[in-house]
Short mmCIF file of C-alpha atoms and ligand atoms in Angstrom, two decimals:
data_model
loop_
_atom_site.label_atom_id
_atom_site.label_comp_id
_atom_site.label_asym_id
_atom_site.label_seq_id
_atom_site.Cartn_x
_atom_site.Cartn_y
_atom_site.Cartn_z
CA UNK A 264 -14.29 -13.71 12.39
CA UNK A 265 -12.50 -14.93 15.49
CA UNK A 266 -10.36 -12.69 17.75
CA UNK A 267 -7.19 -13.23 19.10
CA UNK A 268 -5.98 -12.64 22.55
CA UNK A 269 -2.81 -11.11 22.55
CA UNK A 270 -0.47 -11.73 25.49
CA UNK A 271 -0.82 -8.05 26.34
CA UNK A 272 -4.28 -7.56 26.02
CA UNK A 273 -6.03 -10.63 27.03
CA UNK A 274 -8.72 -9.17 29.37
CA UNK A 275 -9.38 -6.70 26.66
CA UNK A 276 -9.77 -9.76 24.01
CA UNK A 277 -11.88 -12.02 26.04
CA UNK A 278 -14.44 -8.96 26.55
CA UNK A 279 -14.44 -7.93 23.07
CA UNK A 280 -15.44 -11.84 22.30
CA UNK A 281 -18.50 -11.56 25.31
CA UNK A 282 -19.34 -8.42 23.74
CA UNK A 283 -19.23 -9.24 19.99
CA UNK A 284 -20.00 -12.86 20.40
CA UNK A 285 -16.99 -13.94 18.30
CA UNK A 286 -14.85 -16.97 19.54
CA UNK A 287 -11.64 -16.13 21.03
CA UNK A 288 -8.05 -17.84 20.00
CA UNK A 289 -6.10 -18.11 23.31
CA UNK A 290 -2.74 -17.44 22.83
CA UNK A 291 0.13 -19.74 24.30
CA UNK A 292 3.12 -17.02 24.83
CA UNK A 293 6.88 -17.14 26.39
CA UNK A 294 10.01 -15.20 26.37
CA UNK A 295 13.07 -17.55 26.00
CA UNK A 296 15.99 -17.27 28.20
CA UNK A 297 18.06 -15.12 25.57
CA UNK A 298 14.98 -12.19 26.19
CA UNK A 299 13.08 -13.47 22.79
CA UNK A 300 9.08 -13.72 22.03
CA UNK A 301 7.56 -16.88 21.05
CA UNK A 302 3.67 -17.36 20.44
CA UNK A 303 1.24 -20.27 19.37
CA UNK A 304 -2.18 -19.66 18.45
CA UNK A 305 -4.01 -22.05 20.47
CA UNK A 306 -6.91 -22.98 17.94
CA UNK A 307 -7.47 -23.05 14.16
CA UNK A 308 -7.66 -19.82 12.31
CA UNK A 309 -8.14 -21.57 8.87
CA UNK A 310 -10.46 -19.67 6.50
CA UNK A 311 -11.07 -17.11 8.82
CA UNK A 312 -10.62 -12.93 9.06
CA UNK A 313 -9.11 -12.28 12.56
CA UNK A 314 -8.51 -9.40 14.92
CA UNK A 315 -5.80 -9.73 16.78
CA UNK A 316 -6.14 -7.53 20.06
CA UNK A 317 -2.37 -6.42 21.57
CA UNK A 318 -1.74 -3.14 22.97
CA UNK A 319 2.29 -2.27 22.71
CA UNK A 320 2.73 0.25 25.60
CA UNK A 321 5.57 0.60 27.72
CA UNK A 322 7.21 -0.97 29.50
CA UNK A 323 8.97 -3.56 26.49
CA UNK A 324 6.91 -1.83 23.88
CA UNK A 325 9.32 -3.88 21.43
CA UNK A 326 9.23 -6.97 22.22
CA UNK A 327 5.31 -6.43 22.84
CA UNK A 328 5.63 -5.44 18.99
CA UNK A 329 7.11 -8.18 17.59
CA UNK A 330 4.79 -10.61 18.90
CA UNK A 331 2.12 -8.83 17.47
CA UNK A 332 4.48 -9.10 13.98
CA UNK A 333 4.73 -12.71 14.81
CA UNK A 334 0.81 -13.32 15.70
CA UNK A 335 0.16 -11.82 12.27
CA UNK A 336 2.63 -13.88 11.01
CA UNK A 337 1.08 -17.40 12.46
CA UNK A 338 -1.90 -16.33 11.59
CA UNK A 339 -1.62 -16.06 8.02
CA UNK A 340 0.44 -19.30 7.73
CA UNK A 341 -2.49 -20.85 9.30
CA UNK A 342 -4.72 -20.23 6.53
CA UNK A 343 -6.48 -16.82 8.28
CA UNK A 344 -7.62 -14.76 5.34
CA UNK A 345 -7.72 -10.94 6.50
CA UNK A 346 -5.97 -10.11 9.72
CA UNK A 347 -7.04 -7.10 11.82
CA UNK A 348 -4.69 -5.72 14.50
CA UNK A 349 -6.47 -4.03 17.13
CA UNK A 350 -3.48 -1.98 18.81
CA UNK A 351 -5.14 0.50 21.55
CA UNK A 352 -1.88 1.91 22.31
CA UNK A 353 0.49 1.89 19.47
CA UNK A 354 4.12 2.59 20.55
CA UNK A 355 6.31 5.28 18.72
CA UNK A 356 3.41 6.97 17.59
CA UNK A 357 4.88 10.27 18.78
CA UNK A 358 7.41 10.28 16.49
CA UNK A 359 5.07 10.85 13.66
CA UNK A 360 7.69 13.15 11.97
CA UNK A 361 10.83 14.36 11.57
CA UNK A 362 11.36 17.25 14.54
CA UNK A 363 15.10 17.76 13.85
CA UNK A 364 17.22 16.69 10.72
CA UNK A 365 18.46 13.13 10.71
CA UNK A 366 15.79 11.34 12.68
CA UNK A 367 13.63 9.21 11.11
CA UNK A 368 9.32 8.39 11.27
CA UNK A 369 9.36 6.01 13.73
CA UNK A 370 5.47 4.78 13.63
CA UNK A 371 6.02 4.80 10.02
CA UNK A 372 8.90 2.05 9.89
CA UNK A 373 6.42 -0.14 12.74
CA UNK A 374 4.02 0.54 10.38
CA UNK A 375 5.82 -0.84 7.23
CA UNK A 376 7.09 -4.19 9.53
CA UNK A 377 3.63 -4.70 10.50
CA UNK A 378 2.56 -4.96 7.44
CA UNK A 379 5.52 -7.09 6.18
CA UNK A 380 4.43 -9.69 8.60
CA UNK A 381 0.53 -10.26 7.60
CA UNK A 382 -1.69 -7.53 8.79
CA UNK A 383 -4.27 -6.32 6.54
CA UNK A 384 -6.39 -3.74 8.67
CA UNK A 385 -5.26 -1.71 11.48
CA UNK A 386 -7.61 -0.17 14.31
CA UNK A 387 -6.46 1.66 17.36
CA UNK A 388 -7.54 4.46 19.65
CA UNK A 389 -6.76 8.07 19.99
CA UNK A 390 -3.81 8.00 17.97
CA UNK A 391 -1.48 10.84 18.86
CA UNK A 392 -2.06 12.33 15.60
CA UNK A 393 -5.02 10.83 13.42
CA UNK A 394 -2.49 12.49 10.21
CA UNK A 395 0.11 9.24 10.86
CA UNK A 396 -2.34 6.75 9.87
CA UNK A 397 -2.41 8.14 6.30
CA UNK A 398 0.77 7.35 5.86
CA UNK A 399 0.36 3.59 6.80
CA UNK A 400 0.46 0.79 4.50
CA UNK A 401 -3.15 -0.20 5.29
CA UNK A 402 -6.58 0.30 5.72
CA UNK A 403 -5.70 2.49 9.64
CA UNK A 404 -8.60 3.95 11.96
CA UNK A 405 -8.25 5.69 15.13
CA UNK A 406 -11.55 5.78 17.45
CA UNK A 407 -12.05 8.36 20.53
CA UNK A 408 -12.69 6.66 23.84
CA UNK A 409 -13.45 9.82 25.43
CA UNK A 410 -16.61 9.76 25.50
CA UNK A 411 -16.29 6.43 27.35
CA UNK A 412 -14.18 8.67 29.92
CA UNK A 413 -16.83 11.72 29.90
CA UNK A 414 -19.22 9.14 30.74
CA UNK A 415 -16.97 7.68 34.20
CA UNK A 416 -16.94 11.30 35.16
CA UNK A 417 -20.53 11.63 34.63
CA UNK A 418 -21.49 8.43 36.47
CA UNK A 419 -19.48 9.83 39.28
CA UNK A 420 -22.06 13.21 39.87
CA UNK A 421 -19.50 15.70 38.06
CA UNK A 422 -21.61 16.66 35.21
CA UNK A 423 -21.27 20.43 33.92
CA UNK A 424 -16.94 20.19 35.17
CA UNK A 425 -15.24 22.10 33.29
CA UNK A 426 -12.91 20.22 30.97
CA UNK A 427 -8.96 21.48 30.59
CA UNK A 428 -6.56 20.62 27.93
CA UNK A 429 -3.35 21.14 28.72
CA UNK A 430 -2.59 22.53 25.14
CA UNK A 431 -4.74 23.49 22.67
CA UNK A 432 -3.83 20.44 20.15
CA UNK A 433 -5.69 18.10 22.51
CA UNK A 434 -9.06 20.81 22.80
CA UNK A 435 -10.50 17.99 20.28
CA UNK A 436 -10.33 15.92 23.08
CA UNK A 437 -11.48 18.65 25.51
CA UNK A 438 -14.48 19.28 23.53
CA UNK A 439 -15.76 15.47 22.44
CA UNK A 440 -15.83 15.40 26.17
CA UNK A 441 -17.62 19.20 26.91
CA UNK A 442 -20.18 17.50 24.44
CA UNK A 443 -21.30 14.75 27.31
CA UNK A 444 -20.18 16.92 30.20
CA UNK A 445 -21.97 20.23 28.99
CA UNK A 446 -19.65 22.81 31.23
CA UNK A 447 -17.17 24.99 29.98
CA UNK A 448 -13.69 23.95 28.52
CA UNK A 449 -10.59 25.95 27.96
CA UNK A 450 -6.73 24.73 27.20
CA UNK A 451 -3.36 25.59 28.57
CA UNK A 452 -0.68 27.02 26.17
CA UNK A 453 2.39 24.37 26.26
CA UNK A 454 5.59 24.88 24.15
CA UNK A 455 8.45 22.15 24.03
CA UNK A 456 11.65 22.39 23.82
CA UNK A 457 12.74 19.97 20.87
CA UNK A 458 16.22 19.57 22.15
CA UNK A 459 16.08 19.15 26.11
CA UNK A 460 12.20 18.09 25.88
CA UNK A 461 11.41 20.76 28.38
CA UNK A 462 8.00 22.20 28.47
CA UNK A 463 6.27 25.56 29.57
CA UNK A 464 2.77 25.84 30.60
CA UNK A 465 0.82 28.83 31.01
CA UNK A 466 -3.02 29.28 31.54
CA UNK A 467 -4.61 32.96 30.70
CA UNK A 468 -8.57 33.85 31.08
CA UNK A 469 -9.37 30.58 32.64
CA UNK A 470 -12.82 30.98 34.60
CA UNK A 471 -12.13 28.06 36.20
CA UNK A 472 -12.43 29.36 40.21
CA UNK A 473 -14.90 27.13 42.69
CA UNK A 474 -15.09 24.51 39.79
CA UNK A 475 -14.05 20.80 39.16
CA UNK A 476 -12.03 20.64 36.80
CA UNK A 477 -11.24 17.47 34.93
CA UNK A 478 -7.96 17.53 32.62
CA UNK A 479 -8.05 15.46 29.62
CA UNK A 480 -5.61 14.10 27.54
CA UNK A 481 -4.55 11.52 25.10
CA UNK A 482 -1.13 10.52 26.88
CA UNK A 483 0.04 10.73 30.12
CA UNK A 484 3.68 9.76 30.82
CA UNK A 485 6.25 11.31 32.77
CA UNK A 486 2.77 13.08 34.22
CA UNK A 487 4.94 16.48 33.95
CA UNK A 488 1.79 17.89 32.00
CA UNK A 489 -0.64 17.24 34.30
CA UNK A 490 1.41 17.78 37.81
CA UNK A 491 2.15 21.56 36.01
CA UNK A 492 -1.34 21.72 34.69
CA UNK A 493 -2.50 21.52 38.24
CA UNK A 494 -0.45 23.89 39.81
CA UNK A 495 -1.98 26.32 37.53
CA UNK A 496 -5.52 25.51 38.31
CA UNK A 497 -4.85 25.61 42.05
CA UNK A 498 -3.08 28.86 41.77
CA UNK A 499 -6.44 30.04 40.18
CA UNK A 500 -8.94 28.47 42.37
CA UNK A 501 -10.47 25.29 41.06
CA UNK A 502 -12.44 23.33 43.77
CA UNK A 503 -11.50 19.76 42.48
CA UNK A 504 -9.71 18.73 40.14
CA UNK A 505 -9.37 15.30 38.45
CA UNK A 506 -7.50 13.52 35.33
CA UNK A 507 -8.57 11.60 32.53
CA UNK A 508 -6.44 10.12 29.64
CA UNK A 509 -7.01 7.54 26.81
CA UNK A 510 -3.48 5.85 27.48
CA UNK A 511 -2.41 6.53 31.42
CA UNK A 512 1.49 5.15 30.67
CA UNK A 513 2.68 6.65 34.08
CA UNK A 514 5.96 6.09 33.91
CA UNK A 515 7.74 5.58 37.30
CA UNK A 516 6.43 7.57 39.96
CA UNK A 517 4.29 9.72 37.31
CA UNK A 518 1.00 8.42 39.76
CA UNK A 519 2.29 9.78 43.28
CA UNK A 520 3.48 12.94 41.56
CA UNK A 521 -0.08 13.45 39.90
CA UNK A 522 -1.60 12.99 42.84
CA UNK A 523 0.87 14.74 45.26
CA UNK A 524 0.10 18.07 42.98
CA UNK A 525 -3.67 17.59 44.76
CA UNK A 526 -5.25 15.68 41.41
CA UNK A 527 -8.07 13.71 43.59
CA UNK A 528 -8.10 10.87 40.64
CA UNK A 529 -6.22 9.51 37.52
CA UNK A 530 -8.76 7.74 35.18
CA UNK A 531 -7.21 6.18 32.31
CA UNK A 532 -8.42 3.17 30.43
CA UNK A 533 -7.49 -0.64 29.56
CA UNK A 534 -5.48 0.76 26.93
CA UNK A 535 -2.32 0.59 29.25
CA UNK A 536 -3.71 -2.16 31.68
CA UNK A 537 -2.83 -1.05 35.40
CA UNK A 538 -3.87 0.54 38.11
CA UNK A 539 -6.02 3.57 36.54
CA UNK A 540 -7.59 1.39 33.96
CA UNK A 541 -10.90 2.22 35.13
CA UNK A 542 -12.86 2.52 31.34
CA UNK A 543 -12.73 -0.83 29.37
CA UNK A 544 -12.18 -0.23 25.30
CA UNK A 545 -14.12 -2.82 24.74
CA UNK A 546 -17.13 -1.29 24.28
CA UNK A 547 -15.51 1.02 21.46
CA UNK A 548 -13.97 -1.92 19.80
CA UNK A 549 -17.17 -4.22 19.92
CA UNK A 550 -19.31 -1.71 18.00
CA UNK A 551 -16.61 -1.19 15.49
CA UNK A 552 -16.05 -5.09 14.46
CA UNK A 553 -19.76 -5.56 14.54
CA UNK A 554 -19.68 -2.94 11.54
CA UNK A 555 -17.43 -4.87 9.92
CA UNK A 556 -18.77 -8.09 10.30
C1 LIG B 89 1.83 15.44 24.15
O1 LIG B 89 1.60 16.25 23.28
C2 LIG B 89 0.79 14.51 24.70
O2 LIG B 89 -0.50 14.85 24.30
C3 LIG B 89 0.84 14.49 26.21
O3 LIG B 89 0.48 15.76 26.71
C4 LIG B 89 2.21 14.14 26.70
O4 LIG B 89 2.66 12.97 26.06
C5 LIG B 89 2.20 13.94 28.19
O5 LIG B 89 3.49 13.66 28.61
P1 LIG B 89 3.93 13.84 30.10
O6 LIG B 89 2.96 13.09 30.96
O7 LIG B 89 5.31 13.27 30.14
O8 LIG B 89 3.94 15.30 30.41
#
């Protein structure tokens, strides 16, 4: 097996190789004047299963999609025999159904063109919903890099925190984490408004005064969750209180806003490469091709 650096996720790629020992295909990439992908695998893929490692996040989230279609693509017309997309953050995964009447299933259709263009196997990482990957046209698996996050917060002295989702469909999340923390854990109720996207927090019965508190989550964008999740913990007394999330997207000034609302750090991981990628995936991802190897 060899595995491919996509343009996106080459850091990511090259430590997956170190870790796994598998030879890495550079990748030579360029966006024409007219805003269109080109890639080139840089060395032969003949005979060989591949993993191709490209994360899709925001921001162009399509055109970071279509050369992952089109890696797939040269790969197989280079004589690669199974190709593995390793996708840590997999754009339109929220829309994993239909919320209102004439929409569509957006990861479902990437899905489906994925597919079309060569990929065989498809591994990513907290998946906003591990349900969507059912529905794909291939062999799909989602791994948890929380623990990889439990342990950051660990190797910084805040064992026993008290772990917070901000609504109870992330408490998975809340409690893989509890598991290497060992303090308590508790969620927020959120509801969302499916029209204006508007949410409402609450927090009842937390015991949460005098402690750090770490909030954990899968996504953080706009960082509306977690600026309203802290409020509520400050209102109630927590001591300190940090962030962790599997794909930190922090979409314009989502960081200052976190931290304004008195979060004393944003840990997030090479999913979304930037400036809270503090926990590499490739750890996660090493272990799993080794299984498969
Ligand atoms: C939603 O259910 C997700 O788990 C996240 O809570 C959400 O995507 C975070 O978005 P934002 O940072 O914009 O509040």
């Amino acid at each position: 097996m060899k595995i491919i650096s996509g343009p996106t996720s080459k850091d990511l790629a090259q430590a997956i190789s170190t870790q796994t020992g598998l030879s890495n295909v550079p990748v030579i990439s360029k966006v024409f004047p007219d805003g269109e992908s080109y890639v080139r695998l840089d060395a032969s893929v003949q005979g060989e299963d591949v993993a191709i490692v490209q994360t899709t996040c925001p921001p162009g989230q399509d055109g970071k999609l279509f050369q992952l279609a089109f890696l797939a693509d040269s790969a197989k017309r280079a004589g690669a025999k199974k190709v593995i997309a390793i996708v840590p953050y997999l754009a339109y995964a929220r829309q994993d159904k239909m919320f209102l009447s004439g929409e569509g299933i957006s990861v479902e259709t990437v899905a489906r063109m994925l597919k079309a263009a060569g990929i065989d196997e498809f591994l990513t990482v907290n998946i906003h919903s591990e349900h969507t990957l059912g529905q794909f046209p291939f062999p799909a698996k989602t791994l948890s890099a929380i623990p990889l996050i439990a342990e950051y917060f660990v190797k910084k002295g805040y064992r026993g925190s008290f772990v917070l989702s901000p609504d109870k469909g992330a408490m998975y999340i809340a409690k893989q984490a509890q598991a290497i923390l060992g303090g308590d854990v508790g969620y927020l109720n959120k509801t969302r408004d499916r029209y204006s996207g508007q949410t409402v927090q609450t927090g009842e019965g937390l015991n949460v005064k005098d402690q750090n508190v770490i909030v954990l989550d899968d996504i953080i964008s706009t960082g509306g969750t977690i600026v309203g999740a802290a409020k509520i913990l400050r209102e109630q007394g927590a001591k300190h209180v940090f962030c962790g999330c599997v794909h930190g997207l922090l979409i314009g000034d989502a960081e200052k806003r976190i931290l304004d609302a008195g979060v004393e750090e944003i840990v997030g991981t090479d999913s979304v490469p930037g400036n809270v990628s503090k926990v590499s995936l490739a750890p996660l991802f090493s272990q799993s091709l080794k299984g498969a190897i």
